Amino acid sequence: MYFDSLPGWLSWQESLHPVAIDLGLERVAAVYDALNPNHRKPLTITVAGTNGKGSCVAYLEAIYKAQGYRVGTYTSPHLIKYNERIKIAGEPVSDELICEAFARIEAVRNDHSLSYFEFGTLAALDIFWRAGLDIQLLEVGLGGRLDAVNIVDPDIALVTSIGIDHVYWLGDTREAIGREKAGIFRAGTPAIVGDNNPPDSVLATASEKDALLYRINHEFRYARKGATWDWQAGGRCLHDLPEPALKGEHQYRNASSAILAVELLSKRLPVSEMSIRQGLESVSLAGRFQLFPGDIPVILDVGHNPDAVKTLAAYLSDYFPGRRVHAVFSMMKDKDISGVLNIMDAAVDSWYFAPLTNPRAISESALREIFLQSPVSKVCFGFTGFTDAFNAAKNQAQPGDVLLVFGSFFLVSDCLNEFEKSELTT
């Protein structure tokens, strides 16, 4: 089956595989072997974790771009256009490149059924090895051990923070989830762990695989000093680094992990200290503490699990202390919504539920029941979608208040799409 447009390919892929998420490497590895029998690839950093994956990829991309290297990044999900998932030199690749890759995949797929995500992963890998890249940065979609990204052997494996999320697929404990995330480790290859308190399973997996383990606060560390900070690993020290452009205490851990990856690859891909500094200052990431300033600032964040919203609550406390926060909110029904509400209750003054059309999204009736069991007292329902809920929150906000749109990627995507089409923030 072949199509002459990207929407045509994507629509077909969504209906091709019986389930949207199907962890396992056998099918996708077989197609990859046929697509790229010599497994040609650029230098590769693979990033897994519950929270912080996108930030680490963003730091790495910004640093390598500052040095002048040709960088490819594969991330998911996208917020506005599918092409955001596959970038070269910081820019989404064209529809034409993706369609050509899909056609090559379909030509060798035979009877192997591939999911939407697996098609995208193979397309990114195919595009990247043909593009003459210096390095590719691959973000794991779900888990690590059985995620399609793991068909590629990385030169550096980086695991960020480990929290409770995607329990149906990964397990309901940090130990079980940590073992899945650590599945990206390889023998004799650096395994960077950016979690302050990693599950024992992560460390055990590194040992079992004979990976070269680097843990934050052990083999590498950072220290804040007012408006600057220091980074250190072994005998290598970087002093008076600029504050990361991505805000929050957790971003120092993410930036530190990214810097270590850069340093460990420096013999093969040298990077100057100046490029590291430039990368820290220039990095950006849509949908993570994304700020639209104004009399009533708007903040977008895709935090959708307890660990992620703890950092969001801390960010609001640090950067917007004492200000009323009106939250436009929605989540998928398989998330720990009660845990998120309990954490965010003290930070949010009023809530506005924005229903989503995604079949995985929580329904209004189900969310009403969850809110009744929560400490939240001021919540508004009955909206037709994001725009309706956002306008209601905006009408209640006064100068100096904050509008917060957070929860699902799909909600933040709806928000950014509306911002592109209108002037909702003004």
Coordinates of C-alpha atoms in Angstrom, one line a residue:
M1 CA 0.0 0.0 0.0
Y2 CA 1.5 3.4 -1.0
F3 CA 0.2 6.9 -0.6
D4 CA 1.1 10.3 -2.1
S5 CA 0.7 12.3 1.0
L6 CA 1.8 12.2 4.6
P7 CA -1.7 12.4 6.0
G8 CA -2.6 9.4 3.8
W9 CA 0.3 7.3 5.2
L10 CA -0.5 8.2 8.8
S11 CA -4.2 7.5 8.5
W12 CA -3.4 4.1 7.1
Q13 CA -0.8 3.3 9.7
E14 CA -3.3 4.1 12.5
S15 CA -5.6 1.3 11.3
L16 CA -2.9 -1.2 10.2
H17 CA -2.0 -2.7 13.6
P18 CA -4.5 -4.2 15.9
V19 CA -3.3 -2.2 19.0
A20 CA -1.8 1.3 19.3
I21 CA 0.9 0.2 21.7
D22 CA 2.5 -3.2 21.2
L23 CA 5.9 -3.5 22.9
G24 CA 8.4 -6.0 21.5
L25 CA 11.3 -5.9 19.1
E26 CA 10.8 -9.0 16.9
R27 CA 8.6 -7.5 14.2
V28 CA 10.3 -4.1 14.0
A29 CA 13.8 -5.6 14.2
A30 CA 13.0 -7.9 11.2
V31 CA 11.9 -5.0 9.1
Y32 CA 14.9 -3.0 10.2
D33 CA 17.2 -5.8 9.1
A34 CA 15.6 -5.8 5.7
L35 CA 15.6 -2.0 5.4
N36 CA 19.2 -1.5 6.6
P37 CA 20.9 -4.9 6.5
N38 CA 24.3 -3.4 7.5
H39 CA 22.8 -1.4 10.4
R40 CA 24.4 1.8 9.2
K41 CA 24.0 4.6 11.7
P42 CA 25.6 7.8 13.0
L43 CA 26.9 8.1 16.5
T44 CA 23.8 7.5 18.7
I45 CA 22.6 8.6 22.1
T46 CA 19.5 6.9 23.3
V47 CA 17.5 8.5 26.1
A48 CA 14.9 6.8 28.3
G49 CA 13.1 7.7 31.5
T50 CA 9.7 8.7 33.0
N51 CA 10.3 12.4 32.9
G52 CA 13.1 14.5 31.5
K53 CA 13.7 12.6 28.2
G54 CA 12.7 15.5 26.0
S55 CA 14.7 18.0 28.0
C56 CA 17.9 15.9 27.8
V57 CA 17.5 15.5 24.1
A58 CA 16.9 19.3 23.8
Y59 CA 20.1 20.0 25.7
L60 CA 22.1 17.6 23.6
E61 CA 20.7 19.0 20.4
A62 CA 21.4 22.6 21.4
I63 CA 25.0 21.9 22.5
Y64 CA 25.9 19.9 19.3
K65 CA 24.2 22.5 17.1
A66 CA 26.2 25.2 18.8
Q67 CA 29.4 23.3 17.9
G68 CA 28.3 23.2 14.3
Y69 CA 27.5 19.5 14.1
R70 CA 24.7 18.0 12.0
V71 CA 22.3 16.6 14.5
G72 CA 19.2 14.4 14.1
T73 CA 16.6 14.1 16.8
Y74 CA 13.7 11.6 17.1
T75 CA 11.1 12.4 19.8
S76 CA 7.5 11.7 20.4
P77 CA 4.7 12.6 20.6
H78 CA 4.4 15.7 18.4
L79 CA 2.5 18.8 19.5
I80 CA 1.4 20.3 16.2
K81 CA 2.8 18.5 13.2
Y82 CA 4.0 14.9 12.9
N83 CA 7.2 16.2 11.3
E84 CA 8.3 17.5 14.7
R85 CA 9.2 13.9 15.6
I86 CA 12.0 13.8 13.1
K87 CA 14.3 16.8 13.0
I88 CA 17.6 17.5 11.3
A89 CA 19.6 20.5 12.3
G90 CA 16.8 21.6 14.6
E91 CA 14.2 21.7 11.8
P92 CA 11.4 19.1 11.1
V93 CA 12.1 17.1 8.0
S94 CA 9.7 17.5 5.0
D95 CA 6.6 15.5 4.2
E96 CA 8.5 14.2 1.1
L97 CA 11.4 12.7 3.1
I98 CA 9.0 11.0 5.5
C99 CA 6.8 9.6 2.7
E100 CA 9.9 8.3 0.8
A101 CA 11.0 6.5 4.0
F102 CA 7.6 5.0 4.6
A103 CA 7.6 3.7 1.0
R104 CA 11.0 2.1 1.6
I105 CA 9.7 0.5 4.8
E106 CA 6.5 -0.8 3.1
A107 CA 8.6 -2.3 0.3
V108 CA 10.4 -4.6 2.7
R109 CA 7.7 -5.0 5.4
N110 CA 6.3 -8.3 3.9
D111 CA 3.8 -9.8 6.4
H112 CA 5.1 -8.0 9.5
S113 CA 2.5 -5.8 11.0
L114 CA 3.9 -2.5 12.4
S115 CA 2.3 0.0 14.8
Y116 CA 2.1 3.7 14.0
F117 CA 5.1 4.3 16.4
E118 CA 7.2 1.6 14.8
F119 CA 6.7 3.0 11.3
G120 CA 7.8 6.4 12.6
T121 CA 10.8 5.0 14.4
L122 CA 12.0 3.1 11.3
A123 CA 11.4 6.2 9.2
A124 CA 13.6 8.3 11.5
L125 CA 16.4 5.8 11.5
D126 CA 16.2 5.4 7.7
I127 CA 16.2 9.2 7.1
F128 CA 19.1 9.7 9.6
W129 CA 21.6 7.2 8.2
R130 CA 21.0 8.6 4.7
A131 CA 21.5 12.2 5.8
G132 CA 25.2 12.2 6.7
L133 CA 24.6 13.2 10.3
D134 CA 27.3 13.5 12.9
I135 CA 25.1 12.2 15.6
Q136 CA 21.5 11.0 16.2
L137 CA 19.5 11.5 19.4
L138 CA 16.8 8.9 20.0
E139 CA 14.1 9.4 22.6
V140 CA 12.5 6.2 23.8
G141 CA 8.7 6.3 23.4
L142 CA 7.6 3.9 26.1
G143 CA 9.8 1.9 28.5
G144 CA 13.1 1.0 26.9
R145 CA 13.8 -2.7 26.8
L146 CA 11.0 -3.5 24.3
D147 CA 10.6 -0.1 22.7
A148 CA 11.2 0.1 19.0
V149 CA 14.1 2.6 19.5
N150 CA 16.0 -0.2 21.3
I151 CA 16.7 -2.0 18.0
V152 CA 19.7 0.4 17.7
D153 CA 22.8 -0.1 19.8
P154 CA 23.6 3.3 21.3
D155 CA 27.0 4.7 21.9
I156 CA 25.7 6.3 25.1
A157 CA 22.5 5.2 27.0
L158 CA 21.0 7.9 29.2
V159 CA 18.2 7.2 31.7
T160 CA 16.6 10.2 33.4
S161 CA 14.2 10.1 36.4
I162 CA 12.1 7.0 37.1
G163 CA 8.5 7.5 38.3
I164 CA 5.2 5.6 38.2
D165 CA 3.6 5.9 34.7
H166 CA 2.3 3.6 32.0
V167 CA 1.8 0.9 34.7
Y168 CA -0.3 -1.3 32.3
W169 CA 2.7 -1.9 30.1
L170 CA 5.7 -1.3 32.5
G171 CA 4.6 -2.4 35.9
D172 CA 3.3 -0.6 39.0
T173 CA 6.6 -0.2 41.0
R174 CA 9.7 1.9 40.4
E175 CA 11.7 -1.3 40.5
A176 CA 9.7 -2.9 37.7
I177 CA 9.7 0.3 35.6
G178 CA 13.4 0.9 36.2
R179 CA 14.3 -2.5 34.8
E180 CA 12.4 -1.7 31.7
K181 CA 14.0 1.7 31.2
A182 CA 17.5 0.2 31.8
G183 CA 16.9 -2.2 29.0
I184 CA 18.7 0.4 26.7
F185 CA 22.0 -0.3 28.5
R186 CA 24.7 -2.2 26.5
A187 CA 27.9 -4.0 27.5
G188 CA 30.9 -1.8 27.5
T189 CA 28.9 1.3 26.8
P190 CA 28.4 4.3 29.1
A191 CA 25.1 4.1 31.0
I192 CA 24.2 7.5 32.5
V193 CA 21.7 7.6 35.3
G194 CA 20.2 11.1 36.1
D195 CA 17.9 10.0 38.8
N196 CA 18.9 11.1 42.3
N197 CA 17.6 7.9 43.8
P198 CA 17.5 5.3 41.1
P199 CA 15.7 2.0 41.7
D200 CA 18.0 -0.9 42.5
S201 CA 16.9 -2.6 39.3
V202 CA 18.5 0.1 37.2
L203 CA 21.9 -0.4 38.9
A204 CA 21.5 -4.2 38.8
T205 CA 20.7 -4.1 35.1
A206 CA 23.8 -2.0 34.5
S207 CA 25.9 -4.6 36.3
E208 CA 24.2 -7.6 34.6
K209 CA 24.8 -6.1 31.2
D210 CA 28.4 -5.0 32.1
A211 CA 27.6 -1.4 31.2
L212 CA 29.8 1.5 32.3
L213 CA 27.7 3.1 35.0
Y214 CA 27.7 6.9 35.7
R215 CA 25.3 8.0 38.4
I216 CA 24.5 11.6 39.3
N217 CA 25.9 12.6 42.7
H218 CA 28.4 9.7 42.4
E219 CA 30.5 9.6 39.1
F220 CA 29.2 13.1 38.2
R221 CA 27.6 16.0 40.0
Y222 CA 26.6 19.6 39.9
A223 CA 26.5 22.5 42.5
R224 CA 24.5 25.7 42.2
K225 CA 26.1 29.0 43.1
G226 CA 23.5 31.7 42.9
A227 CA 23.0 32.6 39.3
T228 CA 25.6 30.1 38.0
W229 CA 26.6 26.5 38.7
D230 CA 29.5 24.1 38.5
W231 CA 29.6 20.7 36.9
Q232 CA 32.2 17.9 37.7
A233 CA 33.0 14.4 36.6
G234 CA 36.2 12.8 37.5
G235 CA 39.0 15.3 36.9
R236 CA 36.9 17.4 34.5
C237 CA 35.2 20.5 35.9
L238 CA 33.2 23.3 34.3
H239 CA 32.8 26.4 36.4
D240 CA 30.3 29.2 36.5
L241 CA 28.0 27.7 33.9
P242 CA 24.9 29.8 32.9
E243 CA 21.5 28.9 34.3
P244 CA 19.8 26.5 31.9
A245 CA 17.1 28.2 29.7
L246 CA 14.7 25.4 30.7
K247 CA 13.5 26.3 34.2
G248 CA 13.2 24.2 37.4
E249 CA 15.7 22.5 39.7
H250 CA 15.3 19.2 37.8
Q251 CA 16.8 20.9 34.7
Y252 CA 20.2 21.0 36.4
R253 CA 20.1 17.2 36.7
N254 CA 19.0 16.9 33.0
A255 CA 21.6 19.4 31.8
S256 CA 24.3 17.6 33.9
S257 CA 23.4 14.3 32.4
A258 CA 23.6 15.8 28.9
I259 CA 26.9 17.4 29.5
L260 CA 28.3 14.1 30.7
A261 CA 27.2 12.4 27.5
V262 CA 28.9 15.1 25.5
E263 CA 32.1 14.7 27.5
L264 CA 32.1 10.9 27.2
L265 CA 31.9 11.2 23.4
S266 CA 34.3 14.1 23.1
K267 CA 37.1 12.0 21.6
R268 CA 34.9 11.1 18.7
L269 CA 32.9 14.3 18.5
P270 CA 34.8 17.2 20.2
V271 CA 32.8 20.0 21.8
S272 CA 34.1 23.2 23.3
E273 CA 33.2 24.6 26.6
M274 CA 31.8 27.6 24.8
S275 CA 29.4 25.4 22.8
I276 CA 28.2 23.8 26.1
R277 CA 27.5 27.3 27.5
Q278 CA 25.7 28.4 24.3
G279 CA 23.6 25.2 24.3
L280 CA 22.5 25.8 27.9
E281 CA 21.4 29.3 27.1
S282 CA 19.7 28.6 23.8
V283 CA 17.9 25.4 24.5
S284 CA 14.1 25.5 24.1
L285 CA 11.4 22.9 24.4
A286 CA 7.7 23.4 23.4
G287 CA 5.2 22.3 26.0
R288 CA 7.5 22.1 29.0
F289 CA 7.0 25.1 31.3
Q290 CA 6.4 27.0 28.1
L291 CA 5.7 30.6 28.9
F292 CA 3.7 33.2 27.0
P293 CA 4.3 36.4 28.9
G294 CA 1.8 39.2 29.4
D295 CA -0.4 40.9 32.0
I296 CA -1.9 37.4 32.5
P297 CA 0.9 35.0 31.5
V298 CA 0.1 31.6 30.1
I299 CA 2.1 28.5 31.0
L300 CA 1.9 25.3 29.0
D301 CA 3.2 22.0 30.5
V302 CA 2.7 18.4 29.5
G303 CA 3.2 17.1 33.0
H304 CA 0.8 14.1 33.5
N305 CA 2.2 12.1 36.4
P306 CA 2.9 12.9 40.0
D307 CA 6.6 13.3 39.6
A308 CA 6.2 15.7 36.7
V309 CA 3.6 17.9 38.4
K310 CA 5.7 18.1 41.6
T311 CA 8.3 19.9 39.5
L312 CA 5.5 22.0 38.0
A313 CA 4.2 23.0 41.4
A314 CA 7.7 23.9 42.5
Y315 CA 8.2 26.0 39.3
L316 CA 5.0 27.9 40.0
S317 CA 6.0 28.5 43.6
D318 CA 9.5 29.7 42.6
Y319 CA 8.6 31.9 39.6
F320 CA 5.0 33.0 40.4
P321 CA 4.8 33.2 44.2
G322 CA 1.5 34.4 45.6
R323 CA -0.3 34.6 42.3
R324 CA -3.6 33.1 41.6
V325 CA -3.4 30.2 39.1
H326 CA -6.3 29.2 36.8
A327 CA -5.7 25.7 35.4
V328 CA -7.2 24.3 32.2
F329 CA -6.7 20.6 32.6
S330 CA -7.2 17.2 31.0
M331 CA -5.5 13.8 31.1
M332 CA -5.7 10.3 29.8
K333 CA -7.9 7.9 31.9
D334 CA -5.0 5.5 32.6
K335 CA -3.0 8.1 34.5
D336 CA -2.8 8.7 38.3
I337 CA -5.3 11.6 38.1
S338 CA -6.0 11.6 41.9
G339 CA -2.3 11.8 42.6
V340 CA -1.9 14.8 40.2
L341 CA -4.9 16.6 41.8
N342 CA -3.6 16.1 45.3
I343 CA -0.2 17.6 44.4
M344 CA -1.5 20.5 42.4
D345 CA -4.3 21.5 44.7
A346 CA -2.2 23.9 46.8
A347 CA -0.9 25.5 43.6
V348 CA -4.1 26.0 41.7
D349 CA -7.0 28.3 42.6
S350 CA -9.6 27.2 40.1
W351 CA -9.8 24.3 37.6
Y352 CA -11.4 24.1 34.1
F353 CA -11.9 20.7 32.6
A354 CA -11.3 20.7 28.8
P355 CA -12.7 17.5 27.2
L356 CA -10.6 15.8 24.6
T357 CA -11.8 13.7 21.6
N358 CA -9.0 11.1 22.1
P359 CA -10.6 7.7 23.1
R360 CA -8.0 7.3 25.8
A361 CA -8.9 10.6 27.5
I362 CA -10.8 10.8 30.8
S363 CA -14.5 11.5 30.3
E364 CA -16.3 14.4 32.1
S365 CA -18.4 12.0 34.2
A366 CA -15.4 9.9 35.3
L367 CA -13.4 13.0 36.2
R368 CA -16.3 14.5 38.2
E369 CA -16.1 11.4 40.4
I370 CA -12.4 11.8 40.9
F371 CA -12.7 15.4 41.7
L372 CA -15.4 14.6 44.3
Q373 CA -12.8 12.4 46.1
S374 CA -10.1 15.0 45.9
P375 CA -9.4 18.1 48.0
V376 CA -10.2 20.4 45.1
S377 CA -13.2 22.6 45.7
K378 CA -13.4 24.9 42.7
V379 CA -13.7 23.1 39.4
C380 CA -15.8 24.0 36.3
F381 CA -17.2 21.5 33.8
G382 CA -19.5 21.7 30.9
F383 CA -17.1 23.0 28.2
T384 CA -17.2 21.8 24.6
G385 CA -13.4 21.7 24.2
F386 CA -10.1 23.5 24.9
T387 CA -11.1 26.9 23.5
D388 CA -14.3 27.0 25.5
A389 CA -12.5 26.0 28.7
F390 CA -9.6 28.4 28.1
N391 CA -11.9 31.4 27.4
A392 CA -13.8 30.7 30.6
A393 CA -10.6 30.6 32.6
K394 CA -9.3 33.7 30.9
N395 CA -12.5 35.6 31.6
Q396 CA -12.1 34.9 35.3
A397 CA -8.4 35.9 35.5
Q398 CA -7.3 39.3 36.6
P399 CA -4.0 41.1 35.7
G400 CA -1.3 39.4 37.7
D401 CA -3.0 36.0 37.7
V402 CA -1.6 33.0 35.8
L403 CA -3.3 30.8 33.2
L404 CA -2.0 27.3 33.3
V405 CA -2.7 24.7 30.6
F406 CA -1.4 21.3 31.7
G407 CA -1.9 17.5 31.7
S408 CA -2.1 15.6 28.4
F409 CA 0.1 16.2 25.4
F410 CA -3.1 16.2 23.4
L411 CA -4.4 19.2 25.5
V412 CA -1.2 21.2 25.0
S413 CA -1.4 20.3 21.3
D414 CA -4.9 21.6 21.1
C415 CA -3.7 24.8 22.9
L416 CA -0.8 25.4 20.6
N417 CA -2.9 24.8 17.5
E418 CA -5.4 27.3 18.7
F419 CA -2.7 29.8 19.5
E420 CA -1.5 29.5 15.9
K421 CA -4.9 30.2 14.6
S422 CA -6.0 32.9 16.9
E423 CA -5.0 35.4 19.6
L424 CA -6.2 33.5 22.6
T425 CA -3.3 34.8 24.7
T426 CA -3.9 38.4 24.1

